[in-house]
Coordinates of C-alpha atoms and ligand atoms in Angstrom, one line a residue:
X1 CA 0.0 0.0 0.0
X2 CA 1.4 3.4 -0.7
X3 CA -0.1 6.9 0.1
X4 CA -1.5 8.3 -3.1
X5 CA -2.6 12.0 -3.7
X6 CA -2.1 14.1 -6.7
X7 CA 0.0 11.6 -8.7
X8 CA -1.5 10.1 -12.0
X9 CA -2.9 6.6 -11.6
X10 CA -1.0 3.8 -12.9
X11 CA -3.6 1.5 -14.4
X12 CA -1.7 -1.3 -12.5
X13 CA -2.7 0.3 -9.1
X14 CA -6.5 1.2 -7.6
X15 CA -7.2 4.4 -5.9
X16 CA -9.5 4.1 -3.3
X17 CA -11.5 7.4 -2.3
X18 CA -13.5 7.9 1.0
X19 CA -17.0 7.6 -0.1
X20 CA -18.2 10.8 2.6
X21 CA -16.3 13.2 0.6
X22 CA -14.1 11.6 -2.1
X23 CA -10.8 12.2 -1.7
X24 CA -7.5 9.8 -2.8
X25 CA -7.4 7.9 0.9
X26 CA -5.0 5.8 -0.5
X27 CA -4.1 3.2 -3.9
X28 CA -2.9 -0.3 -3.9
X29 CA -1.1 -2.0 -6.8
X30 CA -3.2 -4.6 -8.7
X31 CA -1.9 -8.3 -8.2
X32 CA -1.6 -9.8 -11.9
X33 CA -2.7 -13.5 -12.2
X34 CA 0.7 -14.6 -12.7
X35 CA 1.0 -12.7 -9.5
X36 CA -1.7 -14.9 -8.0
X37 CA -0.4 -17.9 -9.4
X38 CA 3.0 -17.4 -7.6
X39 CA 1.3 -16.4 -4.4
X40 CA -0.5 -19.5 -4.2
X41 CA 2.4 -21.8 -5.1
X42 CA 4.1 -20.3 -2.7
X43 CA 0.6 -20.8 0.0
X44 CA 0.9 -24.2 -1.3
X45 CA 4.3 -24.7 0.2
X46 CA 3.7 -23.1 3.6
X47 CA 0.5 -25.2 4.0
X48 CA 1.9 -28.3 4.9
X49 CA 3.5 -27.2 8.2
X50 CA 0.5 -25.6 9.0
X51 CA -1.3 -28.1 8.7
X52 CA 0.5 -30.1 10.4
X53 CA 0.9 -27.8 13.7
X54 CA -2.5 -29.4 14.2
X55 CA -5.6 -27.4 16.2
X56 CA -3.7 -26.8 19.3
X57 CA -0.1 -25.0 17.2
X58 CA -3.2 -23.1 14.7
X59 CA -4.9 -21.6 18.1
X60 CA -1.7 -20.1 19.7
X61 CA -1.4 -18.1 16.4
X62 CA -5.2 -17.0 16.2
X63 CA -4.9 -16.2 19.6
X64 CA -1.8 -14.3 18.9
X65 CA -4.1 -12.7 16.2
X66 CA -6.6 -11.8 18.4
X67 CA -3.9 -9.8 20.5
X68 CA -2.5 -8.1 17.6
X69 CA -5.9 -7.1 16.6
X70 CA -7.0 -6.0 20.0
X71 CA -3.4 -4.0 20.2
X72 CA -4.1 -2.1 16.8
X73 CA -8.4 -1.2 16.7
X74 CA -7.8 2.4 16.7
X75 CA -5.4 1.8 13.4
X76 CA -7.6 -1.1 11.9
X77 CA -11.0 1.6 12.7
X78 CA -9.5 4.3 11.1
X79 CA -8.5 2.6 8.2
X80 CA -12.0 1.0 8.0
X81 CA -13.3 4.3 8.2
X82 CA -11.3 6.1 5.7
X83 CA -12.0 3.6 3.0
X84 CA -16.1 2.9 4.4
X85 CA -17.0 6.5 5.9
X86 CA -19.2 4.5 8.1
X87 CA -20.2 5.7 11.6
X88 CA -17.1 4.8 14.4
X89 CA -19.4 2.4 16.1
X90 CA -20.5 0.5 13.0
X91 CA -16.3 0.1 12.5
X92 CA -15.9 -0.4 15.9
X93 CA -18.2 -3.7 15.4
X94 CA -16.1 -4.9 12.7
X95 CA -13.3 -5.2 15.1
X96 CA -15.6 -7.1 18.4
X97 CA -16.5 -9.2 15.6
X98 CA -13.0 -10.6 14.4
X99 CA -11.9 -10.7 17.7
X100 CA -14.8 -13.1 19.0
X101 CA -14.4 -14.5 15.6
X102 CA -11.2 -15.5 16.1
X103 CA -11.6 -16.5 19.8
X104 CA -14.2 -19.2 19.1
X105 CA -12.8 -20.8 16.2
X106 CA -9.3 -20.8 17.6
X107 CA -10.7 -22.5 20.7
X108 CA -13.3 -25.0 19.1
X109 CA -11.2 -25.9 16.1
X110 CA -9.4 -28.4 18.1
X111 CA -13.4 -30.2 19.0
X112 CA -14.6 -29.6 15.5
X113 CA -11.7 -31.1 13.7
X114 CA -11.3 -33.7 15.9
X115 CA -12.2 -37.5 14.5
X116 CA -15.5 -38.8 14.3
X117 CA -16.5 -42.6 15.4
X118 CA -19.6 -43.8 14.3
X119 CA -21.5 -47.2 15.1
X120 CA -22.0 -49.3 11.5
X121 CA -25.2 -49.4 10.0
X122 CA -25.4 -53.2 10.4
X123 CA -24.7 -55.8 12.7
X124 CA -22.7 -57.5 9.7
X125 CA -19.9 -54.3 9.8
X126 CA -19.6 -54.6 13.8
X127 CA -16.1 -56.1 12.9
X128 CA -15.1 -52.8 11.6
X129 CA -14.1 -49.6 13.5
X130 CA -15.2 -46.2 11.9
X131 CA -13.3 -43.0 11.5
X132 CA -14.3 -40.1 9.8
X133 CA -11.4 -37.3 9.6
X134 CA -11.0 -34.2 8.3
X135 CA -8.0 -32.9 5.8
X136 CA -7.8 -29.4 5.2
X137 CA -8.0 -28.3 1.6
X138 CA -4.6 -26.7 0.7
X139 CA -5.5 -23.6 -0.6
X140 CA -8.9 -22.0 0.6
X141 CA -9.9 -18.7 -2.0
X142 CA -11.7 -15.8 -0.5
X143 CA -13.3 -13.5 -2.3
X144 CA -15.0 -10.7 -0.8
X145 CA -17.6 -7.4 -1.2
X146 CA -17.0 -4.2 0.3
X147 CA -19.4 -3.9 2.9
X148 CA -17.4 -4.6 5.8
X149 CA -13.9 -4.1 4.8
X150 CA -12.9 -6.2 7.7
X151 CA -15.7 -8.4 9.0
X152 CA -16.2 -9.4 5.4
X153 CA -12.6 -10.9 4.7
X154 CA -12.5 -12.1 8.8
X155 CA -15.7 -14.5 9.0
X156 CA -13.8 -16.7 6.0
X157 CA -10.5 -16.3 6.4
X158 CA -10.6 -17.2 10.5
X159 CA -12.3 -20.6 10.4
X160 CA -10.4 -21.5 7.2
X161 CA -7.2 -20.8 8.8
X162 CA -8.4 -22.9 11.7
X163 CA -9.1 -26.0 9.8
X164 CA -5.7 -25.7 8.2
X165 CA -6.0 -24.2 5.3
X166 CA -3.6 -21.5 3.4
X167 CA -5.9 -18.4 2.3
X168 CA -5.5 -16.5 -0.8
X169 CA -8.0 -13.3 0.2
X170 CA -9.5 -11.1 -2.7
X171 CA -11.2 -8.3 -0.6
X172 CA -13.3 -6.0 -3.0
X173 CA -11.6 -3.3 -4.8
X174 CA -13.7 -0.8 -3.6
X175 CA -12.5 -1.5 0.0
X176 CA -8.9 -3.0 -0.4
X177 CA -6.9 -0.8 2.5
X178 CA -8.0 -2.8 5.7
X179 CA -7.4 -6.6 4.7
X180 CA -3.7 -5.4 3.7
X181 CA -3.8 -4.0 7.4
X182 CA -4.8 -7.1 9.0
X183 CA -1.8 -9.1 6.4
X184 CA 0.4 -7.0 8.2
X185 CA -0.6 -8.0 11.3
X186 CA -0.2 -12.0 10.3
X187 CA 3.2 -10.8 9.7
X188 CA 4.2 -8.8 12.4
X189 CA 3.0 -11.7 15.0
X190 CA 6.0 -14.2 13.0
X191 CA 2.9 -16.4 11.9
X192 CA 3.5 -19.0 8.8
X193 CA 3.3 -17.5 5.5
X194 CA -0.3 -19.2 5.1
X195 CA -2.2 -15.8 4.5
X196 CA -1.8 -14.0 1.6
X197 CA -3.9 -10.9 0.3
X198 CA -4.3 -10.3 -3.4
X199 CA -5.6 -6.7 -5.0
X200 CA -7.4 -6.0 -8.2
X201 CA -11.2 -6.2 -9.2
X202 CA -12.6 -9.4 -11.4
X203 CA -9.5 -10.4 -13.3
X204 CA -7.6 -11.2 -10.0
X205 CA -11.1 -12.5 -8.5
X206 CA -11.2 -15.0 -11.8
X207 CA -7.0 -15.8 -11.1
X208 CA -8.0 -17.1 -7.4
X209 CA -10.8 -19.0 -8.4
X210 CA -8.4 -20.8 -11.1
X211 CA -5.7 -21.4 -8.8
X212 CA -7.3 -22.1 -5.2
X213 CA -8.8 -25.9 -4.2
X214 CA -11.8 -24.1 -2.7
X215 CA -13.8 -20.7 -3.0
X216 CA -15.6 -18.9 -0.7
X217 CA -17.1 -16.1 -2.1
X218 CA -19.7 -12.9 -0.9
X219 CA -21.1 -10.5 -3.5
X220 CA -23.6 -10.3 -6.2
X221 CA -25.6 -13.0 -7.5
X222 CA -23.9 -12.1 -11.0
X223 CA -20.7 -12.7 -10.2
X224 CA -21.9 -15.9 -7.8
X225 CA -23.3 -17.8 -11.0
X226 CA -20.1 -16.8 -12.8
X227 CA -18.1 -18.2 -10.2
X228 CA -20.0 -21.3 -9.6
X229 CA -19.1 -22.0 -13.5
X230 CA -16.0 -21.3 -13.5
X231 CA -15.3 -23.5 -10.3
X232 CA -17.9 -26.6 -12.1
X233 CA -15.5 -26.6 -15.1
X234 CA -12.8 -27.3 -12.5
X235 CA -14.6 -29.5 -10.6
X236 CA -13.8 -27.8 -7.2
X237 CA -16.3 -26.8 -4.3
X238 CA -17.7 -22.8 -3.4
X239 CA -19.8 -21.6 -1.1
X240 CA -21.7 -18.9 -2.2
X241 CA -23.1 -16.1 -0.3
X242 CA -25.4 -13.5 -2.2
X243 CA -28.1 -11.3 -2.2
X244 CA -30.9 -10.9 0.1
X245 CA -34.4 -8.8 0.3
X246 CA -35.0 -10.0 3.9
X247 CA -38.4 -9.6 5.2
X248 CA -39.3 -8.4 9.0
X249 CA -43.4 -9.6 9.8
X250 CA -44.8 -7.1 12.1
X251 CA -48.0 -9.3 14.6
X252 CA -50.9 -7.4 15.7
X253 CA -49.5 -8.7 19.2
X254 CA -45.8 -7.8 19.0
X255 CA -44.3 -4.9 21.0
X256 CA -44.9 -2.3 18.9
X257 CA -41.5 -0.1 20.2
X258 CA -39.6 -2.7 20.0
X259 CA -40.3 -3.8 16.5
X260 CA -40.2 0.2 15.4
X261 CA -36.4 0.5 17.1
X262 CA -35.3 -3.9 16.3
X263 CA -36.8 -3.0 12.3
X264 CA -35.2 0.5 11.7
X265 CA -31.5 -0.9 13.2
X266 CA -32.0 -4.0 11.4
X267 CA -32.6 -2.1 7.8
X268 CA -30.1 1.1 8.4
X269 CA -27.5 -0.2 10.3
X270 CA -24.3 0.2 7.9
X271 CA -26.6 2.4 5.9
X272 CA -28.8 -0.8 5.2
X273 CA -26.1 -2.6 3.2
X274 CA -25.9 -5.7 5.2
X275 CA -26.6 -9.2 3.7
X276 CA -29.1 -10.2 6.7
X277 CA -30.6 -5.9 6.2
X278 CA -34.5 -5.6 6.8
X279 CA -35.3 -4.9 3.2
X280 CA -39.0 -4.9 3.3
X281 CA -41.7 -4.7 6.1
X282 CA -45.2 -6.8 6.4
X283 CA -47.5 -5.1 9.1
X284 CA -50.9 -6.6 10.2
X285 CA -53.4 -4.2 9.4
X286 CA -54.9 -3.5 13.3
X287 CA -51.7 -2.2 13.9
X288 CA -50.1 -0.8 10.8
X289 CA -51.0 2.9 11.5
X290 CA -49.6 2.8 15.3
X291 CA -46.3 1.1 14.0
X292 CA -46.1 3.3 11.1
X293 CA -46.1 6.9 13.3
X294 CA -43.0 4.8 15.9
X295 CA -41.0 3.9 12.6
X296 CA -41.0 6.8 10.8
X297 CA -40.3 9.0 14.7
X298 CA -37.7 7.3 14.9
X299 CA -36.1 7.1 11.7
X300 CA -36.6 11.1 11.2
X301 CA -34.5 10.8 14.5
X302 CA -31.5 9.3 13.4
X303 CA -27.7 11.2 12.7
X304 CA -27.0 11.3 8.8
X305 CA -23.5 11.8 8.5
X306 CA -19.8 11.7 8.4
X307 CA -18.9 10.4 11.6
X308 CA -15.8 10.9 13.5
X309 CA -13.8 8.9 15.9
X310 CA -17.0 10.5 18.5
X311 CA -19.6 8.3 16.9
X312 CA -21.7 11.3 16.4
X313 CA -23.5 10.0 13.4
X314 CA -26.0 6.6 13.3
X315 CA -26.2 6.6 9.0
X316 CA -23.0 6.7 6.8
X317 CA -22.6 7.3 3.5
X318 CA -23.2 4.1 0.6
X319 CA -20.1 2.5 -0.5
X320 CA -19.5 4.0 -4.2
X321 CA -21.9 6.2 -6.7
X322 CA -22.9 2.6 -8.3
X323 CA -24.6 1.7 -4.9
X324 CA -26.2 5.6 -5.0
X325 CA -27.6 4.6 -8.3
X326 CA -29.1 1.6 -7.2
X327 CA -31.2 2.8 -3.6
X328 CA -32.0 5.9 -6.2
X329 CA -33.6 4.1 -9.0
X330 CA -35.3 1.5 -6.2
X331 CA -36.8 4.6 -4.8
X332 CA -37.6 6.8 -7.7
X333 CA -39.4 3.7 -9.2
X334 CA -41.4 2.9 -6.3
X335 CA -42.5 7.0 -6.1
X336 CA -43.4 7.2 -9.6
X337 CA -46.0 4.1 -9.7
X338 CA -47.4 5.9 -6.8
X339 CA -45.6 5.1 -3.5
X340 CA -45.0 7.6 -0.7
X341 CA -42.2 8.2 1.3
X342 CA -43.0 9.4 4.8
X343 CA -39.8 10.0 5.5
X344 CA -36.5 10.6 3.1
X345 CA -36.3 9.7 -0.2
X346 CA -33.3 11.3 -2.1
X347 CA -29.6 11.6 -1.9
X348 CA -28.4 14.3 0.8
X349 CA -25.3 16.1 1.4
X350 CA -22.2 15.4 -0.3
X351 CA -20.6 12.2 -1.5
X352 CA -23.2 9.4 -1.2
X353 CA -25.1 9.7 1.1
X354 CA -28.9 8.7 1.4
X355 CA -31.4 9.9 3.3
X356 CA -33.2 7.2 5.7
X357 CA -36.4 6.0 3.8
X358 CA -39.8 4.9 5.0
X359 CA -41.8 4.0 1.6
X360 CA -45.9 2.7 1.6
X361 CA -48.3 2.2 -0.8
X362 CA -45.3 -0.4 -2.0
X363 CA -46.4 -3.7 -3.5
X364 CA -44.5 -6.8 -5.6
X365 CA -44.5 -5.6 -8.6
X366 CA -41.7 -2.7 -7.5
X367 CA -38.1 -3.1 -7.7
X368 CA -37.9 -1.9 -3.8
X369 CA -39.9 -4.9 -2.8
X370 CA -38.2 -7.2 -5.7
X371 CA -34.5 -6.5 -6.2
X372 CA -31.8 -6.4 -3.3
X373 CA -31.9 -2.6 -2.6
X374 CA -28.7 -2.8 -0.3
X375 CA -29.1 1.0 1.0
X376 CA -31.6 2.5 3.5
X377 CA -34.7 2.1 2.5
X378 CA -37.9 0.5 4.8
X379 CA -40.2 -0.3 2.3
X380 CA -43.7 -1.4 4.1
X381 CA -46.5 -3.2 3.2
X382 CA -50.0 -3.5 5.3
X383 CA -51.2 -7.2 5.9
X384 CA -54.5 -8.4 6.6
X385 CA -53.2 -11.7 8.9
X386 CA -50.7 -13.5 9.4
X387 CA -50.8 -16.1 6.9
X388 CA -50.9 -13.3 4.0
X389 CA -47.4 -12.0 5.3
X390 CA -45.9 -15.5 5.3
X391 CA -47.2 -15.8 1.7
X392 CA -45.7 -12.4 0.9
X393 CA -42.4 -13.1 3.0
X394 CA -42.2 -16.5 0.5
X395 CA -42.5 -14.2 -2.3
X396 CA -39.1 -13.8 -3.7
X397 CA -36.1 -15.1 -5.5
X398 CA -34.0 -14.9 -2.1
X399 CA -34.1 -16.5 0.8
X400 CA -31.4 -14.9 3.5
X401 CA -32.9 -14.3 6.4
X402 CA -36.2 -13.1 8.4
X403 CA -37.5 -11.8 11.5
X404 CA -41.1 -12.4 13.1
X405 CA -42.0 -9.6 15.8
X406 CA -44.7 -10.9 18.4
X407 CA -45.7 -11.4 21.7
X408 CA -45.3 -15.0 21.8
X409 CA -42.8 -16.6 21.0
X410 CA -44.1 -19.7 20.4
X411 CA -46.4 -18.6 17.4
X412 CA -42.6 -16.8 16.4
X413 CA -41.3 -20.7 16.2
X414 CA -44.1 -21.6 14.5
X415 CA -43.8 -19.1 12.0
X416 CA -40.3 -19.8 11.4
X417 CA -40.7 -23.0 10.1
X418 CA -43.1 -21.5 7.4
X419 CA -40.7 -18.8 6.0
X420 CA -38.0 -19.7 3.6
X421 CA -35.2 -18.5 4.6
X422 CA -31.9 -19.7 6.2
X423 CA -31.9 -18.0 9.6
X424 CA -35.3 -16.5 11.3
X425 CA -34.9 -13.9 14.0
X426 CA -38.0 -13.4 17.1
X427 CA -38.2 -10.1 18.0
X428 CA -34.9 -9.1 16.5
X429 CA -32.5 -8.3 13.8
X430 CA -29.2 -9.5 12.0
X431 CA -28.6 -11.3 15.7
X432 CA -28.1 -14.4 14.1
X433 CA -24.9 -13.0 11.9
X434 CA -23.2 -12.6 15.7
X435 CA -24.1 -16.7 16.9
X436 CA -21.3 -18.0 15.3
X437 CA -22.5 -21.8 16.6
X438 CA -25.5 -21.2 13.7
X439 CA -25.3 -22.2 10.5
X440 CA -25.3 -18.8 8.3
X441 CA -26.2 -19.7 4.8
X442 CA -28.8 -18.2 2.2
X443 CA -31.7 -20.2 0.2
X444 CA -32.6 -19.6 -3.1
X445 CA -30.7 -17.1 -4.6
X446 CA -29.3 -16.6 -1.5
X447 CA -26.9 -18.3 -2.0
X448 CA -25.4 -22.1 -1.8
X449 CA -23.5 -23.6 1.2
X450 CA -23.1 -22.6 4.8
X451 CA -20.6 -19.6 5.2
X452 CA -19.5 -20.2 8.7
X453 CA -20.8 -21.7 11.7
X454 CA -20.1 -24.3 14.8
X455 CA -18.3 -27.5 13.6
X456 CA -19.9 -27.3 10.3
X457 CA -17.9 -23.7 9.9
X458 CA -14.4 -25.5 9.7
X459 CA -15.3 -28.6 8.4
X460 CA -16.6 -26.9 5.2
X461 CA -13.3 -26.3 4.0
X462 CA -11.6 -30.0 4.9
X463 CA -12.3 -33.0 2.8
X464 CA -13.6 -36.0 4.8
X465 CA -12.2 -39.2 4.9
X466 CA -13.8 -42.3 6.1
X467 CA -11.3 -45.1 7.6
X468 CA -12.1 -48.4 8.4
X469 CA -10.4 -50.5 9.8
X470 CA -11.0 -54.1 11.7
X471 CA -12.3 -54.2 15.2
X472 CA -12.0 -57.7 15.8
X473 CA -8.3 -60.1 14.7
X474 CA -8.6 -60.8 10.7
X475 CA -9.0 -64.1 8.8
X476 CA -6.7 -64.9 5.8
X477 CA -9.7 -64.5 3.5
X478 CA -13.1 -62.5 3.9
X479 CA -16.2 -64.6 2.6
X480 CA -16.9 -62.7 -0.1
X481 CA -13.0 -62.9 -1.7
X482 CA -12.3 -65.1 -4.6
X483 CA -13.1 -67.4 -5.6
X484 CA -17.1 -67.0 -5.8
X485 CA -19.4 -69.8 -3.9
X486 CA -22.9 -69.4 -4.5
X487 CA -23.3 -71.1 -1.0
X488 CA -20.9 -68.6 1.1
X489 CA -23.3 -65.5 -1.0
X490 CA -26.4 -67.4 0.1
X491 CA -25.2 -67.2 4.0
X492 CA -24.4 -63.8 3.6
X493 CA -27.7 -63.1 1.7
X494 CA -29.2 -64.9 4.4
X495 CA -27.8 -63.0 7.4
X496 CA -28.6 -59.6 5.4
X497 CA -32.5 -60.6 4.7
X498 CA -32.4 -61.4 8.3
X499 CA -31.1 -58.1 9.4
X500 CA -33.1 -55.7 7.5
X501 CA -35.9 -57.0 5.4
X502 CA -39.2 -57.2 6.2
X503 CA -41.8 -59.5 7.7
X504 CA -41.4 -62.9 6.1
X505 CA -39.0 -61.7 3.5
X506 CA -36.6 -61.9 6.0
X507 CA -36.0 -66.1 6.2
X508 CA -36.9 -66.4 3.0
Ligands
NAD601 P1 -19.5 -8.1 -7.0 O1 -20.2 -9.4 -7.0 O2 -19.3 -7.4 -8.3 O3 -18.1 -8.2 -6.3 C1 -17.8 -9.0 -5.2 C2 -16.4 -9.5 -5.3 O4 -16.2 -10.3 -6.4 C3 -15.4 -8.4 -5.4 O5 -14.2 -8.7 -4.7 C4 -15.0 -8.4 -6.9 O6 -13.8 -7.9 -7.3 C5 -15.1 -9.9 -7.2 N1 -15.3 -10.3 -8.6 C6 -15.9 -9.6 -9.6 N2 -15.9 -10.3 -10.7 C7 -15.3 -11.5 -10.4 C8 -15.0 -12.6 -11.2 N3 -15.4 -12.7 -12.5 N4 -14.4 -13.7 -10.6 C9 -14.0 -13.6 -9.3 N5 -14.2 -12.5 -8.5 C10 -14.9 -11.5 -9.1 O7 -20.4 -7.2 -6.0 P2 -20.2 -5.7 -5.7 O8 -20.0 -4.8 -6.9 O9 -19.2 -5.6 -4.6 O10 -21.7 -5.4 -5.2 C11 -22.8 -5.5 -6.1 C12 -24.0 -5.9 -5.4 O11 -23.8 -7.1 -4.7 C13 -24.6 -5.0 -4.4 O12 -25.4 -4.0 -5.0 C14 -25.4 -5.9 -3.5 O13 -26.6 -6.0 -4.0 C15 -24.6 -7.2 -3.5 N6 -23.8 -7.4 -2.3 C16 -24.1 -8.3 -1.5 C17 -23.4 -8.5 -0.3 C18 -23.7 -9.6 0.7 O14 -23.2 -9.5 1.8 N7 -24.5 -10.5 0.4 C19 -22.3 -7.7 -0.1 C20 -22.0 -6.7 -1.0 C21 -22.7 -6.6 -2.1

């Protein structure tokens, strides 16, 4: 990384401007693909000890992570902020988050990765003993958006590093700054080389997803589909995490502050452009008008602005003028086939930011309700009953996440199980992004895998291997070895039909 200012832009390097006002914060040279193809030879290389350090070596290093981290937030904030403009707080979260992050995986790795015995399926394979262990793929891709320049990069890269892999990261090119802060870091700690960061937009995306043994990858669900084929043709796994239009469902019976407060944090926290974000609102009609007049108080309430290291400001700017262009047209559309918004609406001060939007008189055939918005709008939508938001909720390509606001939280669970979406929060928001013993995965176009989460989290990027081997002293010959006897099959047969057939099929 190397300050930039008023020098011309080599087309090898990337300028990244603070979105609040945008000036030149700083540029970063592009990584070539031969570039990337070194760097992960070289990942390659360094893999092996790492892997071989085991759980217990892995966890002193993410621990000495953690420290380093925890030692430099104020630098890894400021950087975030400069690149982000978002509010100090919102930054601030990006560092709690990689240092729990890296606290649970470093100290459940060990349980997660450990073998696994299982009893055979039939009495007939008692004589075997049954292993299932996990082998680290050697080279894990990451590929990230720029939405949280460090929580982004820290939710892959931490549990991958924990099973054992190397990591090649690709952090967006929008946001580039902080990952190369947190490289630094793996350096300055003496870690193994088994963490390398590469810079550049799709072209370096595309040279990590032809050299790595695994991708992980966050973004758009146009670049997902172009990943997932490029990673079919060379028949190697991906998770993918995309888009989402997550809807809240507002009960007739739900604390009606607390849905107004949980609802306007869940869609305008980072200035709404968060996967899990609240990006569209069902309210039962009894008590529409009531939770209307909280939302939109509070909402008018809230600090538009570029924040400071005093967290003075609640709503940041969007990342670039392409995400401006998007929460504009959502909201233009929606205005011109006759929507209202009762609070905000258009783009406001300098740079990009966007005013905090309540829209109504919204329905499904509007790109606010249809398409990921990723900016702060609340779009809201009256409901006669409960079973017409569920249908409503269903009523999309995506299927991130939900919340369900109520008084009871049994008729919450029940609800739950009739939305289709990969996490559902009661009477909150986002919540489940911060239980890192969930799964945290997307249906649909959501996405396709689990991102992260409990045992599941690391074993994603090992290959299994099932062992057997014999339980009981071994014969010269099995039955079933050469040469073939019709009568030895027959006992066999025999013993099977016995075991698990039916009724009288089984002495037949
Ligand atoms: P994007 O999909 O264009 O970029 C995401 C990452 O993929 C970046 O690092 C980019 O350089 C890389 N990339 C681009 N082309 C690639 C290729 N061919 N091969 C490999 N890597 C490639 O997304 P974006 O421009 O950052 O955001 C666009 C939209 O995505 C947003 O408007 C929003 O709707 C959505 N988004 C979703 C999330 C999320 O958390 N689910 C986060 C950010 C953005």
């Amino acid at each position: 990384m190397t300050d930039s200012a008023n020098t011309t832009l080599d087309p090898a390097e990337l300028e990244v401007r603070n979105p609040a006002t945008g000036e030149p914060v700083g540029t970063v040279a592009v990584t070539t693909p031969d570039e990337v193809t070194a760097t992960v030879r070289s990942l390659r290389t360094a893999q092996k000890r790492w892997e071989s350090l085991g759980p217990a070596g892995r966890k002193d290093w993410l621990l000495k992570l953690q420290d380093w981290v925890l030692d430099h937030a104020d630098e890894l904030a400021d950087s975030i902020q400069a690149e982000s403009a978002k509010p100090r707080v919102e930054a601030e979260v990006e560092i709690a988050f990689t240092v729990d992050l890296l606290g649970y995986f470093a100290r459940n790795a060990g349980k997660f990765l450990a073998d696994t015995h299982v009893s055979p399926h039939s009495p007939l394979m008692r004589v075997k003993k049954l292993t299932t262990a996990y082998k680290p793929f050697p080279v894990v891709g990451i590929i990230t958006p720029w939405n949280f320049p460090l929580g982004m990069p820290a939710a892959d890269l931490i549990p991958a590093l924990a099973a054992g892999a190397a990591v090649v990261l690709k952090p967006s090119e929008v946001t580039p700054l902080t990952p190369l802060v947190l490289a630094r870091g793996w350096q300055e700690i003496g870690a193994p080389a088994v963490f390398a960061v590469v810079s550049g937009g799709g072209d370096t995306g595309a040279a990590v997803v032809a050299e790595s043994d695994y991708i992980q990858f966050t973004g758009s669900g146009r670049t997902g589909r172009r990943i997932a084929v490029a990673c079919a043709e060379r028949m190697i796994p991906y998770s993918l995490e995309m888009g989402g239009k997550d809807p809240a469902i507002v009960l007739a019976d739900a604390d009606l502050d607390r849905a107004a407060y949980g609802i306007a944090f869940g869609a305008l926290c980072n200035a709404g452009q968060l996967c899990v974000s609240v990006e569209r609102v069902y309210v039962e009609a009894a008590v529409y008008d009531r939770f209307l007049e909280k939302l939109v108080a509070h909402v008018r309430e809230l600090r538009v602005g570029r924040d400071d290291r005093t967290g003075s400001f609640d709503i940041g700017p969007l990342a670039n003028e392409a995400q401006l262009a998007i929460v504009s047209r959502h909201v233009d559309e929606a205005l011109a086939a006759g929507a209202q918004a009762l609070t905000g609406g258009k783009p406001t001060g300098t740079g990009t930011f966007y005013e905090p939007t309540v829209l109504v008189g919204v329905d499904h055939t509007m790109s606010c309700i249809t398409e990921e918005t990723f900016g702060p709008t609340i779009p809201v939508i009256k409901v006669t009953d409960e079973n017409e938001a569920i249908k409503l909720a269903n009523d999309s390509i995506y299927g991130l996440s939900a919340s369900v606001w109520t008084g009871s939280v049994s008729r919450g669970q029940r609800i739950a199980r009739h939305l289709d979406a990969g996490a559902v929060n009661i009477n909150d928001a986002t919540i489940n992004l911060f239980n890192f013993a969930l799964p945290h995965g997307g249906w649909g176009q959501s996405g396709t895998g689990y991102r992260w989460g409990g045992a599941d989290g690391v074993r994603k990027y090992c290959r299994k291997q099932a062992i057997t081997a014999p339980a009981l002293p071994t014969q010269k010959k099995e039955m079933l070895w050469f040469p073939y006897d019709m009568k030895k099959f027959g006992f066999m047969r025999g013993a099977m039909r016995a075991m698990s057939a039916r009724g009288s099929r089984r002495f037949k």
